[in-house]
Coordinates of C-alpha atoms in Angstrom, one line a residue:
Chain A
S1 CA 7.5 -2.7 -13.8
A2 CA 7.4 -5.8 -11.8
V3 CA 4.9 -8.7 -12.0
I4 CA 4.1 -10.2 -8.6
S5 CA 2.2 -13.4 -8.1
Q6 CA 0.8 -14.0 -4.7
K7 CA -1.0 -17.1 -3.5
P8 CA -3.3 -18.2 -2.2
S9 CA -5.6 -15.4 -3.2
R10 CA -7.9 -16.2 -0.3
D11 CA -8.4 -18.8 2.4
I12 CA -10.6 -19.6 5.3
C13 CA -8.7 -21.1 8.2
Q14 CA -9.4 -22.5 11.7
R15 CA -8.2 -20.6 14.7
G16 CA -4.9 -22.0 16.1
T17 CA -3.6 -23.1 12.7
S18 CA -1.0 -21.4 10.5
L19 CA -1.1 -20.3 6.9
T20 CA 1.9 -19.6 4.6
I21 CA 1.5 -17.0 1.9
Q22 CA 3.8 -17.1 -1.1
C23 CA 5.0 -14.2 -3.2
Q24 CA 6.9 -14.7 -6.5
V25 CA 8.4 -11.8 -8.5
D26 CA 9.3 -12.0 -12.2
S27 CA 12.6 -10.2 -11.6
Q28 CA 15.3 -10.1 -9.0
V29 CA 14.7 -7.5 -6.3
T30 CA 16.7 -6.5 -3.3
M31 CA 13.9 -6.0 -0.8
M32 CA 10.4 -7.3 -0.5
F33 CA 7.8 -6.0 1.9
W34 CA 4.8 -7.6 3.6
Y35 CA 1.8 -5.4 4.5
R36 CA -1.4 -6.1 6.3
Q37 CA -4.7 -4.4 5.5
Q38 CA -7.4 -5.0 8.1
P39 CA -11.0 -4.6 7.1
G40 CA -11.8 -1.0 6.2
Q41 CA -8.3 0.1 7.1
S42 CA -5.2 1.2 5.2
L43 CA -2.0 -0.8 4.7
T44 CA 0.3 -1.4 7.6
L45 CA 3.9 -2.6 7.0
I46 CA 4.6 -5.9 8.8
A47 CA 8.2 -6.4 7.9
T48 CA 10.9 -6.1 5.2
A49 CA 12.2 -9.3 3.8
N50 CA 15.9 -9.2 3.0
Q51 CA 17.6 -12.0 1.0
G52 CA 20.4 -13.6 3.1
S53 CA 19.4 -12.1 6.4
E54 CA 16.6 -12.0 8.9
A55 CA 13.5 -10.0 8.2
T56 CA 13.2 -6.6 9.8
Y57 CA 9.9 -6.2 11.7
E58 CA 7.9 -3.1 12.4
S59 CA 6.7 -2.1 15.8
G60 CA 3.9 -4.4 16.9
F61 CA 4.9 -7.3 14.8
V62 CA 7.1 -10.2 15.9
I63 CA 8.9 -13.1 14.2
D64 CA 7.2 -15.8 16.2
K65 CA 3.8 -14.6 14.9
F66 CA 4.8 -13.7 11.4
P67 CA 7.9 -15.7 10.3
I68 CA 9.2 -14.7 6.9
S69 CA 11.5 -16.5 4.5
R70 CA 13.5 -15.0 1.7
P71 CA 15.5 -17.9 0.1
N72 CA 16.4 -15.9 -3.1
L73 CA 15.9 -12.6 -4.9
T74 CA 12.6 -13.5 -6.5
F75 CA 10.6 -15.2 -3.7
S76 CA 9.4 -14.7 -0.2
T77 CA 6.9 -16.3 2.2
L78 CA 5.0 -14.9 5.1
T79 CA 3.5 -17.3 7.6
V80 CA 0.6 -16.2 9.9
S81 CA 1.0 -18.5 13.0
N82 CA -1.5 -19.6 15.6
M83 CA -4.2 -17.7 13.9
S84 CA -7.1 -16.0 15.7
P85 CA -10.1 -14.1 14.2
E86 CA -8.2 -10.8 14.7
D87 CA -5.7 -12.0 12.0
S88 CA -8.5 -11.8 9.4
S89 CA -7.1 -9.3 6.9
I90 CA -5.7 -8.9 3.5
Y91 CA -2.0 -9.6 3.3
L92 CA 0.0 -8.0 0.5
C93 CA 3.5 -8.4 -0.7
S94 CA 5.3 -5.6 -2.4
V95 CA 8.5 -4.7 -4.1
E96 CA 10.2 -1.5 -4.8
A97 CA 10.7 -0.6 -8.4
R98 CA 14.3 -0.9 -9.7
Q99 CA 14.3 2.7 -10.6
G100 CA 12.7 5.3 -8.4
F101 CA 10.5 4.6 -5.5
E102 CA 7.3 3.3 -7.0
A103 CA 6.1 0.1 -5.2
F104 CA 4.3 -2.7 -6.9
F105 CA 1.9 -5.0 -5.1
G106 CA 0.8 -8.5 -5.4
Q107 CA -3.0 -9.1 -5.7
G108 CA -3.2 -9.9 -2.0
T109 CA -4.3 -12.8 0.1
R110 CA -7.7 -12.4 1.8
L111 CA -7.5 -14.4 5.0
T112 CA -10.6 -15.2 7.1
V113 CA -10.0 -17.0 10.5
V114 CA -13.0 -18.7 12.0
Chain B
G1 CA 8.5 9.5 12.7
Q2 CA 5.9 9.8 10.0
N3 CA 2.3 10.9 10.4
I4 CA -0.2 11.1 7.5
D5 CA -3.7 12.4 7.6
Q6 CA -6.5 12.3 5.0
P7 CA -10.3 12.4 5.1
T8 CA -11.9 9.1 5.6
E9 CA -14.8 9.4 3.1
M10 CA -15.8 11.7 0.3
T11 CA -18.8 11.7 -2.1
A12 CA -18.9 13.4 -5.5
T13 CA -21.1 13.4 -8.6
E14 CA -20.2 11.9 -12.0
G15 CA -18.6 14.4 -14.3
A16 CA -17.6 16.7 -11.4
I17 CA -14.1 17.5 -9.9
V18 CA -13.0 16.3 -6.5
Q19 CA -9.9 17.2 -4.5
I20 CA -8.6 14.7 -1.9
N21 CA -6.3 16.3 0.6
C22 CA -3.4 14.8 2.5
T23 CA -1.2 16.4 5.2
Y24 CA 1.9 14.8 6.4
Q25 CA 4.7 15.1 9.0
T26 CA 7.9 13.3 8.3
S27 CA 11.5 13.3 9.5
G28 CA 13.1 14.0 6.2
F29 CA 11.2 14.0 2.9
N30 CA 11.7 11.7 0.0
G31 CA 8.5 12.3 -1.9
L32 CA 4.9 11.5 -1.7
F33 CA 2.8 8.9 -3.4
W34 CA -0.8 8.5 -4.3
Y35 CA -2.3 5.0 -4.9
Q36 CA -5.8 3.9 -6.0
Q37 CA -7.3 0.8 -4.6
H38 CA -10.6 -0.6 -5.8
A39 CA -12.5 -2.9 -3.4
G40 CA -10.9 -6.3 -3.2
E41 CA -7.9 -5.4 -5.3
A42 CA -4.3 -4.4 -4.7
P43 CA -3.3 -0.7 -4.7
T44 CA -2.1 0.7 -8.0
F45 CA 0.3 3.6 -8.5
L46 CA -1.2 7.0 -9.5
S47 CA 1.5 9.6 -8.9
Y48 CA 4.7 10.5 -7.2
N49 CA 5.6 14.1 -6.2
V50 CA 9.0 15.1 -4.9
L51 CA 9.1 18.8 -6.0
D52 CA 6.6 21.5 -5.2
G53 CA 3.8 22.1 -7.7
L54 CA 1.2 20.3 -9.8
E55 CA 1.8 17.1 -11.8
E56 CA -0.9 16.4 -14.3
K57 CA -1.5 13.0 -15.8
G58 CA -4.7 12.8 -17.8
R59 CA -7.8 13.3 -15.6
F60 CA -5.7 12.9 -12.4
S61 CA -3.4 15.6 -11.0
S62 CA -1.3 15.7 -7.9
F63 CA -0.1 18.7 -6.0
L64 CA 2.7 19.1 -3.4
S65 CA 3.7 21.8 -1.0
R66 CA 6.7 20.7 1.0
S67 CA 6.7 23.8 3.2
K68 CA 3.1 23.2 4.2
G69 CA 3.4 19.4 4.5
Y70 CA 0.5 19.2 2.1
S71 CA -0.6 17.4 -1.0
Y72 CA -3.8 16.8 -2.9
L73 CA -5.1 14.6 -5.6
L74 CA -7.4 16.2 -8.1
L75 CA -9.7 14.0 -10.1
K76 CA -11.5 15.7 -13.0
E77 CA -14.5 14.5 -15.1
L78 CA -15.3 11.9 -12.5
Q79 CA -16.5 8.5 -13.7
M80 CA -18.3 5.8 -11.8
K81 CA -15.2 3.6 -12.1
D82 CA -13.3 6.2 -10.0
S83 CA -15.2 5.0 -6.9
A84 CA -12.3 3.6 -4.9
S85 CA -10.0 4.3 -2.0
Y86 CA -7.2 6.7 -2.5
L87 CA -4.1 6.2 -0.4
C88 CA -1.5 8.9 0.4
A89 CA 1.9 7.4 1.3
V90 CA 5.4 8.5 2.1
P91 CA 8.7 6.5 2.1
G92 CA 9.7 5.2 5.5
S93 CA 12.6 6.8 7.4
S94 CA 16.0 5.9 6.1
N95 CA 14.6 5.5 2.7
T96 CA 14.6 1.7 2.7
G97 CA 11.9 1.4 0.1
K98 CA 9.0 0.8 2.5
L99 CA 6.0 3.0 2.4
I100 CA 4.0 4.5 5.3
F101 CA 0.3 4.9 4.3
G102 CA -2.4 7.2 5.4
Q103 CA -5.7 5.7 6.4
G104 CA -7.1 6.2 2.9
T105 CA -10.0 8.2 1.5
T106 CA -12.9 6.2 0.2
L107 CA -14.5 8.1 -2.7
Q108 CA -18.0 7.3 -3.8
V109 CA -19.0 8.7 -7.2
K110 CA -22.8 9.0 -7.6
P111 CA -24.7 9.3 -10.9

């Protein structure tokens, strides 16, 4: 199993500002994933963070709004830029298990934009 | 593409059995996952099915029928702590490790 530390756990931000969320894994992993969970909704994949290359974004998500860094095999950041109240969600990072497909999740960042 | 459908809400009584259904349409098939998510917490893995049939793990069992594009999660001897959302998910296309989630089923267990 993988232990994933994500911070901050929650934040309240002013509209128009940006927040960077950090995700640290206790072992090296090839791919890390960032999901968004809007209130009362299920998880939607934002992007796949690949070490050494640009992130791959899903339909409806763009790099300007959600820039991602992946400087090494154990760490990634997601920035939510120019925030609006619609960005209020839980943001989760995830990694695929080394063996098999089981995904492990960080504890999530609960973001409220006011 | 992938499409996953599951009921939005279910209610059951403590000590009873509940079955949560999930139907899916995928281009290719690389297994199906069930996750449990308590309010305010991250999802935790429950089961993974890639072959047809029933997989039993304590009070929880998961069933898969690939020909019907259908799975269910069976919870026995329900406890109050089982009140949570249950998420059905399939790997994304090209098997890159990402998951596509259904909308989740919120289960409320009542005394």
